[in-house]
Amino acid sequence: MKALLLDYDGTLALVDEEQFAEEYFFLLNLFMVDRYKVALDHFEILDCVARITRCADGTTNNYDRFLKCLSDKFSKFDWKGVFESFYASEEFDKLRKLVKPNEKTIELLRRAKESGLLVVLATNPIFPKSATEKRLRWIGLSLSDFNHATFMENSHFCKPDPRYFLEICKVISVEPKDCLMVGDDDLFDGACTSVGVRYKPVELISKDGKKSLQEWLFE
């Protein structure tokens, strides 16, 4: 084993994803009304997220495809500027109250780093780097805690596309068979097994809490 891949939502962070999404779009709309005097149909944004998930050709990163989709729908906005301003705003910070660190998984991260393993933040790359950095700060981590992290700008695929995992392996120069993915979603995170990456559900960390790192990773 050479690399440990860790999901964010439900794995490194304890969060009700439905509640987070509902509050996210509510706050985004407040921000848009306050700054731009317009309310958006959040289903249009979700449609663009769905498109970058489904229609990846591997040549254009997720952020550029997402922004193009939004620009095609609402051409009068500088969407990159809109989202960068939102993620830097107090409105986005209000979501922090919905997110708690999963101490057991964070401890696994630290033990893996101490043992010399590469550690990857393998969160579904539907947020840009600025939002990913802030979401990590909410649980007491930073990008420097990882050898690699996926976000919109450096990713060309999303989960559950198996190519998402292959892209990570290529970037960190580790074969899929030498990687372990830990996540909370058998569909999205478990898709890694189709390309040879091992998968363990995050709930096993609690059940196997007394095992050594080597026992847990290599069994």
Short mmCIF file of C-alpha atoms in Angstrom, two decimals:
data_model
loop_
_atom_site.label_atom_id
_atom_site.label_comp_id
_atom_site.label_asym_id
_atom_site.label_seq_id
_atom_site.Cartn_x
_atom_site.Cartn_y
_atom_site.Cartn_z
CA MET A 1 0.00 0.00 0.00
CA LYS A 2 1.41 3.35 -1.05
CA ALA A 3 -1.47 5.82 -1.04
CA LEU A 4 -4.55 6.51 1.07
CA LEU A 5 -7.44 8.33 -0.62
CA LEU A 6 -9.95 10.01 1.69
CA ASP A 7 -13.36 11.43 0.83
CA TYR A 8 -14.55 14.65 2.53
CA ASP A 9 -18.33 14.68 3.06
CA GLY A 10 -19.30 11.89 5.43
CA THR A 11 -15.70 10.72 5.79
CA LEU A 12 -13.30 13.43 6.98
CA ALA A 13 -16.28 15.64 7.80
CA LEU A 14 -19.53 14.72 9.51
CA VAL A 15 -22.29 16.48 7.61
CA ASP A 16 -25.88 15.94 6.56
CA GLU A 17 -25.36 16.39 2.82
CA GLU A 18 -29.02 17.08 2.01
CA GLN A 19 -29.24 19.77 4.68
CA PHE A 20 -25.92 21.23 3.53
CA ALA A 21 -27.08 21.41 -0.10
CA GLU A 22 -30.40 23.01 0.86
CA GLU A 23 -28.69 25.64 3.00
CA TYR A 24 -25.97 26.18 0.38
CA PHE A 25 -28.45 27.14 -2.33
CA PHE A 26 -30.46 29.27 0.08
CA LEU A 27 -27.35 31.26 1.03
CA LEU A 28 -26.16 31.46 -2.58
CA ASN A 29 -29.50 32.97 -3.56
CA LEU A 30 -29.31 35.50 -0.72
CA PHE A 31 -25.85 36.43 -1.95
CA MET A 32 -27.03 36.79 -5.56
CA VAL A 33 -30.00 38.96 -4.58
CA ASP A 34 -27.83 41.17 -2.37
CA ARG A 35 -24.95 41.58 -4.85
CA TYR A 36 -26.63 41.25 -8.23
CA LYS A 37 -30.34 41.86 -7.53
CA VAL A 38 -31.35 38.57 -9.12
CA ALA A 39 -32.61 35.22 -7.81
CA LEU A 40 -31.54 32.01 -9.49
CA ASP A 41 -33.28 28.71 -10.00
CA HIS A 42 -30.88 26.37 -8.22
CA PHE A 43 -31.96 23.55 -10.52
CA GLU A 44 -30.10 25.33 -13.32
CA ILE A 45 -26.90 25.16 -11.27
CA LEU A 46 -27.56 21.52 -10.41
CA ASP A 47 -28.01 20.83 -14.11
CA CYS A 48 -24.53 22.19 -14.78
CA VAL A 49 -23.10 20.04 -11.99
CA ALA A 50 -24.83 17.03 -13.52
CA ARG A 51 -23.40 17.87 -16.92
CA ILE A 52 -19.80 17.97 -15.71
CA THR A 53 -20.43 14.64 -14.01
CA ARG A 54 -21.88 12.96 -17.10
CA CYS A 55 -20.20 14.57 -20.07
CA ALA A 56 -16.47 14.49 -19.42
CA ASP A 57 -14.08 14.03 -22.33
CA GLY A 58 -10.92 14.50 -20.27
CA THR A 59 -9.69 17.57 -22.13
CA THR A 60 -11.30 20.43 -20.18
CA ASN A 61 -11.26 20.72 -16.40
CA ASN A 62 -14.45 20.59 -14.35
CA TYR A 63 -14.41 24.29 -13.46
CA ASP A 64 -14.14 25.51 -17.04
CA ARG A 65 -16.95 23.19 -18.14
CA PHE A 66 -19.12 24.25 -15.21
CA LEU A 67 -18.57 27.95 -15.89
CA LYS A 68 -19.27 27.51 -19.60
CA CYS A 69 -22.53 25.73 -18.82
CA LEU A 70 -23.63 28.59 -16.57
CA SER A 71 -22.52 31.21 -19.10
CA ASP A 72 -24.57 29.49 -21.78
CA LYS A 73 -27.61 29.76 -19.51
CA PHE A 74 -26.98 33.24 -18.04
CA SER A 75 -24.48 35.09 -20.19
CA LYS A 76 -24.59 38.44 -18.38
CA PHE A 77 -22.63 37.24 -15.33
CA ASP A 78 -18.92 36.69 -14.75
CA TRP A 79 -19.58 33.36 -13.09
CA LYS A 80 -16.04 32.77 -11.92
CA GLY A 81 -16.14 36.13 -10.16
CA VAL A 82 -19.56 35.34 -8.71
CA PHE A 83 -18.46 32.08 -7.13
CA GLU A 84 -15.07 33.31 -5.95
CA SER A 85 -16.83 36.22 -4.22
CA PHE A 86 -19.42 33.89 -2.70
CA TYR A 87 -16.82 31.47 -1.34
CA ALA A 88 -14.93 34.39 0.23
CA SER A 89 -18.12 35.79 1.78
CA GLU A 90 -19.66 35.55 5.23
CA GLU A 91 -22.67 33.87 3.64
CA PHE A 92 -20.63 30.81 2.66
CA ASP A 93 -19.00 30.75 6.11
CA LYS A 94 -22.44 30.28 7.65
CA LEU A 95 -22.35 26.70 6.38
CA ARG A 96 -19.55 25.94 8.81
CA LYS A 97 -22.05 25.21 11.58
CA LEU A 98 -23.30 22.20 9.60
CA VAL A 99 -19.86 20.57 9.36
CA LYS A 100 -17.98 18.72 12.11
CA PRO A 101 -14.61 16.95 11.94
CA ASN A 102 -14.64 13.16 11.99
CA GLU A 103 -11.83 12.70 14.50
CA LYS A 104 -11.34 8.99 13.81
CA THR A 105 -10.77 9.55 10.10
CA ILE A 106 -8.52 12.54 10.73
CA GLU A 107 -6.47 10.38 13.08
CA LEU A 108 -6.21 7.76 10.33
CA LEU A 109 -4.93 10.51 8.01
CA ARG A 110 -2.25 11.53 10.51
CA ARG A 111 -1.15 7.97 11.17
CA ALA A 112 -0.92 7.30 7.44
CA LYS A 113 1.28 10.36 6.92
CA GLU A 114 3.53 9.35 9.80
CA SER A 115 3.96 5.91 8.24
CA GLY A 116 5.11 7.44 4.95
CA LEU A 117 1.99 6.84 2.87
CA LEU A 118 0.85 9.39 0.33
CA VAL A 119 -2.46 10.90 1.43
CA VAL A 120 -4.98 12.27 -1.07
CA LEU A 121 -8.08 14.34 -0.46
CA ALA A 122 -10.31 12.46 -2.89
CA THR A 123 -13.41 14.61 -2.53
CA ASN A 124 -15.81 14.79 -5.45
CA PRO A 125 -14.43 17.81 -7.38
CA ILE A 126 -17.59 19.89 -7.65
CA PHE A 127 -16.08 22.78 -5.66
CA PRO A 128 -13.21 25.03 -6.81
CA LYS A 129 -9.95 25.25 -4.90
CA SER A 130 -10.98 28.28 -2.83
CA ALA A 131 -14.08 26.52 -1.48
CA THR A 132 -12.16 23.29 -0.89
CA GLU A 133 -9.53 25.14 1.15
CA LYS A 134 -12.21 26.78 3.28
CA ARG A 135 -14.12 23.53 3.82
CA LEU A 136 -10.90 21.93 5.02
CA ARG A 137 -10.33 24.78 7.49
CA TRP A 138 -13.77 24.09 8.94
CA ILE A 139 -12.50 20.71 10.15
CA GLY A 140 -9.04 21.87 11.21
CA LEU A 141 -7.15 20.77 8.09
CA SER A 142 -5.49 22.43 5.11
CA LEU A 143 -4.30 21.45 1.64
CA SER A 144 -0.80 21.09 3.11
CA ASP A 145 -2.03 18.04 5.03
CA PHE A 146 -2.34 16.17 1.73
CA ASN A 147 0.06 15.14 -1.00
CA HIS A 148 -2.69 15.83 -3.51
CA ALA A 149 -6.27 17.11 -3.39
CA THR A 150 -8.95 17.11 -6.06
CA PHE A 151 -10.96 20.22 -6.86
CA MET A 152 -12.63 21.61 -9.96
CA GLU A 153 -9.58 23.28 -11.47
CA ASN A 154 -7.29 20.23 -11.43
CA SER A 155 -9.86 17.52 -12.20
CA HIS A 156 -11.41 16.42 -15.47
CA PHE A 157 -13.84 13.83 -14.09
CA CYS A 158 -16.21 13.38 -11.14
CA LYS A 159 -17.24 10.40 -9.06
CA PRO A 160 -18.49 7.81 -9.85
CA ASP A 161 -16.59 7.95 -13.15
CA PRO A 162 -13.71 5.46 -12.71
CA ARG A 163 -11.48 7.83 -14.66
CA TYR A 164 -11.57 10.16 -11.66
CA PHE A 165 -9.57 7.60 -9.69
CA LEU A 166 -7.23 6.85 -12.57
CA GLU A 167 -6.46 10.57 -12.87
CA ILE A 168 -5.46 10.65 -9.20
CA CYS A 169 -3.22 7.63 -9.65
CA LYS A 170 -1.54 9.26 -12.63
CA VAL A 171 -0.92 12.52 -10.74
CA ILE A 172 0.61 10.81 -7.68
CA SER A 173 2.44 8.19 -9.80
CA VAL A 174 0.99 5.23 -7.91
CA GLU A 175 -0.62 2.15 -9.45
CA PRO A 176 -4.33 1.66 -8.61
CA LYS A 177 -3.58 -1.65 -6.88
CA ASP A 178 -1.39 0.23 -4.39
CA CYS A 179 -4.15 2.66 -3.37
CA LEU A 180 -6.93 2.43 -0.80
CA MET A 181 -10.04 4.61 -0.99
CA VAL A 182 -11.97 5.31 2.22
CA GLY A 183 -15.41 6.83 1.81
CA ASP A 184 -19.04 6.73 2.87
CA ASP A 185 -20.74 6.07 -0.46
CA ASP A 186 -20.51 2.63 -2.02
CA LEU A 187 -21.64 3.99 -5.40
CA PHE A 188 -19.49 7.10 -5.69
CA ASP A 189 -16.45 6.07 -3.65
CA GLY A 190 -16.79 2.36 -4.28
CA ALA A 191 -16.57 2.97 -8.04
CA CYS A 192 -12.80 2.93 -7.52
CA THR A 193 -12.83 -0.87 -7.41
CA SER A 194 -13.62 -1.06 -11.13
CA VAL A 195 -10.10 0.22 -11.88
CA GLY A 196 -8.32 -1.80 -9.20
CA VAL A 197 -8.31 0.63 -6.26
CA ARG A 198 -9.29 -1.03 -2.98
CA TYR A 199 -12.25 0.42 -1.09
CA LYS A 200 -13.21 0.46 2.58
CA PRO A 201 -16.37 2.08 3.99
CA VAL A 202 -15.60 4.77 6.56
CA GLU A 203 -17.72 3.09 9.23
CA LEU A 204 -15.09 0.35 9.48
CA ILE A 205 -12.71 2.86 11.06
CA SER A 206 -14.85 2.95 14.19
CA LYS A 207 -15.26 -0.82 14.27
CA ASP A 208 -11.54 -1.41 13.74
CA GLY A 209 -10.36 1.38 16.00
CA LYS A 210 -8.03 -0.82 18.06
CA LYS A 211 -6.17 -2.24 15.09
CA SER A 212 -2.79 -0.91 14.10
CA LEU A 213 -2.57 1.12 10.93
CA GLN A 214 -0.73 -1.68 9.16
CA GLU A 215 -3.39 -4.23 10.13
CA TRP A 216 -6.21 -1.95 9.03
CA LEU A 217 -4.68 -0.99 5.70
CA PHE A 218 -3.31 -4.31 4.60
CA GLU A 219 -5.88 -6.88 5.76
#
